[in-house]
Amino acid sequence: MYVRFWGTRGSLPTPGRHTLRFGGNTSCVEVRTADTLVIIDCGSGLHNLGRALVHSGESAVKGHILITHTHWDHIQGIPFFAPFFRPGNEWDIYAPKGLGQSLHDTLAGQMQYAYFPVRLDQMGAKIRYHELVEGDFHVGDVKVRTQYLNHTALTLGYRLEADGAVLVYSTDHEPFSRHLASGKGPIHGQDRRHCEFLVGADLVIHDAQYTLSEYADKVGWGHSTVDYAVAMCREAKTARVALTHHDPARTDDAIEEILGGIRSEEANAAAKLDIFAAAEGKSLELQLTEGAIASEVPPISSMPALATPVILMAVKDPIAAGTIRGAAREDGIAMLEAGRADEALSTATTPQPSLVILEWGPETADLLTHEDVVARDIPLVVVSDEEHLSAKAVSDWLIKPFSSAYARTRIRACLLRTTCRWERALTSQNEEQRLASLHGLSILDTPPEERFDRITRLAASIFNTPMASITLVDRDRQWFKSSYGLDAVESSRETSFCSHAVAAQDVLVVSDAFQDPRFSDNPLVTGSPRIRFYAGCPIFVGPDCVGTVCVLDNRPRQIDDNSVSLLHDLAALAELELRKPQGSKE
Ligand SMILES: [Zn+2]
Ligand SMILES: [Zn+2]
């Protein structure tokens, strides 16, 4: 595996005589294996890489681009990447699945007419867009694993395995636990998981924007200290670490000085970690080393990393079908086609389409008034000469003739609506009595109490989750008597996970919210606090279920029966405390 740095600077390109040795261009790394070209991040360093590819004389350049996130210093090279302007070239771009806006639209945003003369879709090369969540996938002969980093934007780290070598690219990223900025102290929870992501790598390219003293003023800015980067790599027993995302204010001499300091500390360490600063133009060849222990990497969910919406179409009119195909292609949406309307509406279709597009006709008209189809509530767009009010199952109409731009707008609106759905929990039949029991406790809106906080602390510790709470489900809200790792005091009942456990009066375990249609588009899943795993056990007062003790995580997890019984124990402890009068000690 061949690796070359084209951009190593964080935040802003900084050309000048003080950045000659380590480089002034923003993030960009080239990776080549036996038959695959991968580019990681598209900062301003991408410009020179593009020129080199064009000058290499390859007639059609094909490659894969992995983008950590769409902050400017990671995408600003795209409009200047010459291979994108060559017809015949083919590129696949991968980036984290964002919220609301597609990857294509985010990238097109920086190329709007006010900023740049050529639009993204006019560049000539064939570009495909892929939106990622956590998981594994392959590009050519490279196995790629993604894992979320801790940054101010949704950001993925990439672990690449090929030719027996392992490369991890991990920027922009801040320690989850601030005390680890010093690189000292025990590594727990999310930082432990980050460490596992690096395990046994031949090279880790890691965010190291700040020194420890600078970090004090930059907490929450989403970047690592040099000390943290080195500590993680040492713990993960990696062979080498390249410190990158150099602060724009950092001169070459300052980088040398920092390196000198950290290397002299390293001299006392038992195992040798090769520490260097990523430098523009530097390249290295990674081979399977003794230290590489890729097989020890813990497996993560088998969930596919590609989360692209799929449209299923059964339209015979060649002009309409062609326009729709073009519109889907422009938005990077995958398209499947069925011969007939009833095939398109079949429940057996895999993958399940996000949207079905049909053409109006006698047989479709019949289908669309059919109770089963109406009840299934599939997002349906129908191509027709006019609207037909009797067709209740139809979500939207495409009235002929229509332009590609119009089709895009309708399709997007429809997909957006369907991707903003989640299931609100049912209210129980004896809801008024349940609320009377809850209000009878006189506990809502009381201050935090140690006797409850002790239980949530225990829960988070036992389950090793970053969040836990004792939640009471009120008429329109859920209120946290105690919470661990959560900022909110209460949230809407609309989106409450605990309400589902209360309604079912039973333990609720959601191993992976992304895979559960009740929760996959819940704002607490797609946005902060990004719940992926939930386990909650009901708390009863008499016959009435008033709330839960629950644990939450940002990553998918499985729990066994033993853990479920521990959760029951914790709920029983919470029940005992709830029955005691306010302010009681033990
Ligand atoms: Zn950055
Ligand atoms: Zn960033």
mmCIF file of N, CA, C and O in Angstrom, residues 98-130:
data_model
loop_
_atom_site.group_PDB
_atom_site.id
_atom_site.type_symbol
_atom_site.label_atom_id
_atom_site.label_comp_id
_atom_site.label_asym_id
_atom_site.label_seq_id
_atom_site.Cartn_x
_atom_site.Cartn_y
_atom_site.Cartn_z
ATOM 1 N N GLY A 98 -25.447 12.804 5.622
ATOM 2 C CA GLY A 98 -25.753 13.999 6.417
ATOM 3 C C GLY A 98 -27.217 14.061 6.775
ATOM 4 O O GLY A 98 -27.966 13.127 6.559
ATOM 5 N N LEU A 99 -27.615 15.177 7.313
ATOM 6 C CA LEU A 99 -28.994 15.344 7.728
ATOM 7 C C LEU A 99 -29.680 16.280 6.754
ATOM 8 O O LEU A 99 -29.245 17.382 6.537
ATOM 9 N N GLY A 100 -30.744 15.787 6.140
ATOM 10 C CA GLY A 100 -31.538 16.674 5.292
ATOM 11 C C GLY A 100 -30.975 16.845 3.896
ATOM 12 O O GLY A 100 -31.632 16.545 2.930
ATOM 13 N N GLN A 101 -29.744 17.284 3.766
ATOM 14 C CA GLN A 101 -29.200 17.590 2.455
ATOM 15 C C GLN A 101 -28.343 16.437 1.939
ATOM 16 O O GLN A 101 -27.558 15.872 2.688
ATOM 17 N N SER A 102 -28.473 16.130 0.650
ATOM 18 C CA SER A 102 -27.679 15.035 0.095
ATOM 19 C C SER A 102 -26.227 15.464 -0.069
ATOM 20 O O SER A 102 -25.913 16.659 -0.115
ATOM 21 N N LEU A 103 -25.345 14.480 -0.166
ATOM 22 C CA LEU A 103 -23.919 14.740 -0.366
ATOM 23 C C LEU A 103 -23.716 15.575 -1.626
ATOM 24 O O LEU A 103 -22.967 16.554 -1.649
ATOM 25 N N HIS A 104 -24.412 15.162 -2.686
ATOM 26 C CA HIS A 104 -24.305 15.896 -3.948
ATOM 27 C C HIS A 104 -24.625 17.381 -3.748
ATOM 28 O O HIS A 104 -23.897 18.258 -4.193
ATOM 29 N N ASP A 105 -25.721 17.655 -3.043
ATOM 30 C CA ASP A 105 -26.136 19.048 -2.871
ATOM 31 C C ASP A 105 -25.151 19.832 -2.011
ATOM 32 O O ASP A 105 -24.916 21.015 -2.247
ATOM 33 N N THR A 106 -24.599 19.154 -1.005
ATOM 34 C CA THR A 106 -23.622 19.837 -0.152
ATOM 35 C C THR A 106 -22.406 20.228 -0.989
ATOM 36 O O THR A 106 -21.911 21.349 -0.897
ATOM 37 N N LEU A 107 -21.932 19.286 -1.808
ATOM 38 C CA LEU A 107 -20.757 19.580 -2.629
ATOM 39 C C LEU A 107 -21.090 20.599 -3.719
ATOM 40 O O LEU A 107 -20.266 21.452 -4.064
ATOM 41 N N ALA A 108 -22.307 20.527 -4.248
ATOM 42 C CA ALA A 108 -22.704 21.480 -5.290
ATOM 43 C C ALA A 108 -22.802 22.882 -4.696
ATOM 44 O O ALA A 108 -22.599 23.880 -5.388
ATOM 45 N N GLY A 109 -23.079 22.958 -3.394
ATOM 46 C CA GLY A 109 -23.256 24.245 -2.724
ATOM 47 C C GLY A 109 -22.059 25.160 -2.875
ATOM 48 O O GLY A 109 -22.198 26.350 -3.157
ATOM 49 N N GLN A 110 -20.848 24.577 -2.740
ATOM 50 C CA GLN A 110 -19.669 25.438 -2.816
ATOM 51 C C GLN A 110 -19.330 25.806 -4.266
ATOM 52 O O GLN A 110 -18.386 26.529 -4.521
ATOM 53 N N MET A 111 -20.114 25.241 -5.224
ATOM 54 C CA MET A 111 -19.854 25.557 -6.627
ATOM 55 C C MET A 111 -21.020 26.320 -7.242
ATOM 56 O O MET A 111 -21.148 26.395 -8.462
ATOM 57 N N GLN A 112 -21.855 26.906 -6.405
ATOM 58 C CA GLN A 112 -22.937 27.732 -6.940
ATOM 59 C C GLN A 112 -22.329 28.905 -7.700
ATOM 60 O O GLN A 112 -21.202 29.312 -7.437
ATOM 61 N N TYR A 113 -23.125 29.481 -8.581
ATOM 62 C CA TYR A 113 -22.631 30.489 -9.509
ATOM 63 C C TYR A 113 -21.950 31.665 -8.787
ATOM 64 O O TYR A 113 -20.963 32.222 -9.274
ATOM 65 N N ALA A 114 -22.441 32.020 -7.611
ATOM 66 C CA ALA A 114 -21.854 33.156 -6.890
ATOM 67 C C ALA A 114 -20.419 32.873 -6.455
ATOM 68 O O ALA A 114 -19.642 33.790 -6.199
ATOM 69 N N TYR A 115 -20.056 31.576 -6.355
ATOM 70 C CA TYR A 115 -18.730 31.229 -5.853
ATOM 71 C C TYR A 115 -17.778 30.709 -6.926
ATOM 72 O O TYR A 115 -16.567 30.763 -6.777
ATOM 73 N N PHE A 116 -18.342 30.102 -7.976
ATOM 74 C CA PHE A 116 -17.506 29.391 -8.929
ATOM 75 C C PHE A 116 -18.204 29.343 -10.290
ATOM 76 O O PHE A 116 -19.412 29.190 -10.357
ATOM 77 N N PRO A 117 -17.430 29.476 -11.401
ATOM 78 C CA PRO A 117 -18.080 29.584 -12.712
ATOM 79 C C PRO A 117 -18.646 28.274 -13.269
ATOM 80 O O PRO A 117 -19.513 28.295 -14.139
ATOM 81 N N VAL A 118 -18.137 27.122 -12.800
ATOM 82 C CA VAL A 118 -18.607 25.850 -13.361
ATOM 83 C C VAL A 118 -19.391 25.111 -12.288
ATOM 84 O O VAL A 118 -18.974 25.051 -11.136
ATOM 85 N N ARG A 119 -20.530 24.544 -12.676
ATOM 86 C CA ARG A 119 -21.304 23.818 -11.686
ATOM 87 C C ARG A 119 -20.851 22.365 -11.582
ATOM 88 O O ARG A 119 -20.278 21.814 -12.526
ATOM 89 N N LEU A 120 -21.118 21.760 -10.419
ATOM 90 C CA LEU A 120 -20.669 20.395 -10.143
ATOM 91 C C LEU A 120 -21.103 19.436 -11.247
ATOM 92 O O LEU A 120 -20.341 18.565 -11.665
ATOM 93 N N ASP A 121 -22.328 19.597 -11.726
ATOM 94 C CA ASP A 121 -22.846 18.653 -12.705
ATOM 95 C C ASP A 121 -22.344 18.902 -14.128
ATOM 96 O O ASP A 121 -22.670 18.166 -15.039
ATOM 97 N N GLN A 122 -21.562 19.966 -14.298
ATOM 98 C CA GLN A 122 -21.065 20.269 -15.652
ATOM 99 C C GLN A 122 -19.613 19.836 -15.828
ATOM 100 O O GLN A 122 -18.957 20.228 -16.781
ATOM 101 N N MET A 123 -19.083 19.065 -14.883
ATOM 102 C CA MET A 123 -17.641 18.855 -14.892
ATOM 103 C C MET A 123 -17.139 17.815 -15.902
ATOM 104 O O MET A 123 -15.962 17.723 -16.149
ATOM 105 N N GLY A 124 -18.001 16.981 -16.435
ATOM 106 C CA GLY A 124 -17.530 16.086 -17.507
ATOM 107 C C GLY A 124 -17.334 14.643 -17.093
ATOM 108 O O GLY A 124 -17.830 13.739 -17.751
ATOM 109 N N ALA A 125 -16.630 14.415 -15.992
ATOM 110 C CA ALA A 125 -16.409 13.031 -15.561
ATOM 111 C C ALA A 125 -17.711 12.459 -15.013
ATOM 112 O O ALA A 125 -18.607 13.192 -14.610
ATOM 113 N N LYS A 126 -17.755 11.133 -14.986
ATOM 114 C CA LYS A 126 -18.919 10.484 -14.378
ATOM 115 C C LYS A 126 -18.646 10.398 -12.874
ATOM 116 O O LYS A 126 -17.659 9.774 -12.463
ATOM 117 N N ILE A 127 -19.487 11.020 -12.065
ATOM 118 C CA ILE A 127 -19.264 11.022 -10.613
ATOM 119 C C ILE A 127 -20.469 10.386 -9.929
ATOM 120 O O ILE A 127 -21.610 10.759 -10.181
ATOM 121 N N ARG A 128 -20.171 9.402 -9.094
ATOM 122 C CA ARG A 128 -21.238 8.764 -8.328
ATOM 123 C C ARG A 128 -21.079 9.133 -6.862
ATOM 124 O O ARG A 128 -19.948 9.240 -6.370
ATOM 125 N N TYR A 129 -22.176 9.293 -6.163
ATOM 126 C CA TYR A 129 -22.134 9.738 -4.773
ATOM 127 C C TYR A 129 -22.660 8.639 -3.857
ATOM 128 O O TYR A 129 -23.680 8.027 -4.152
ATOM 129 N N HIS A 130 -21.959 8.401 -2.768
ATOM 130 C CA HIS A 130 -22.374 7.358 -1.836
ATOM 131 C C HIS A 130 -22.369 7.928 -0.427
ATOM 132 O O HIS A 130 -21.390 8.537 -0.015
#
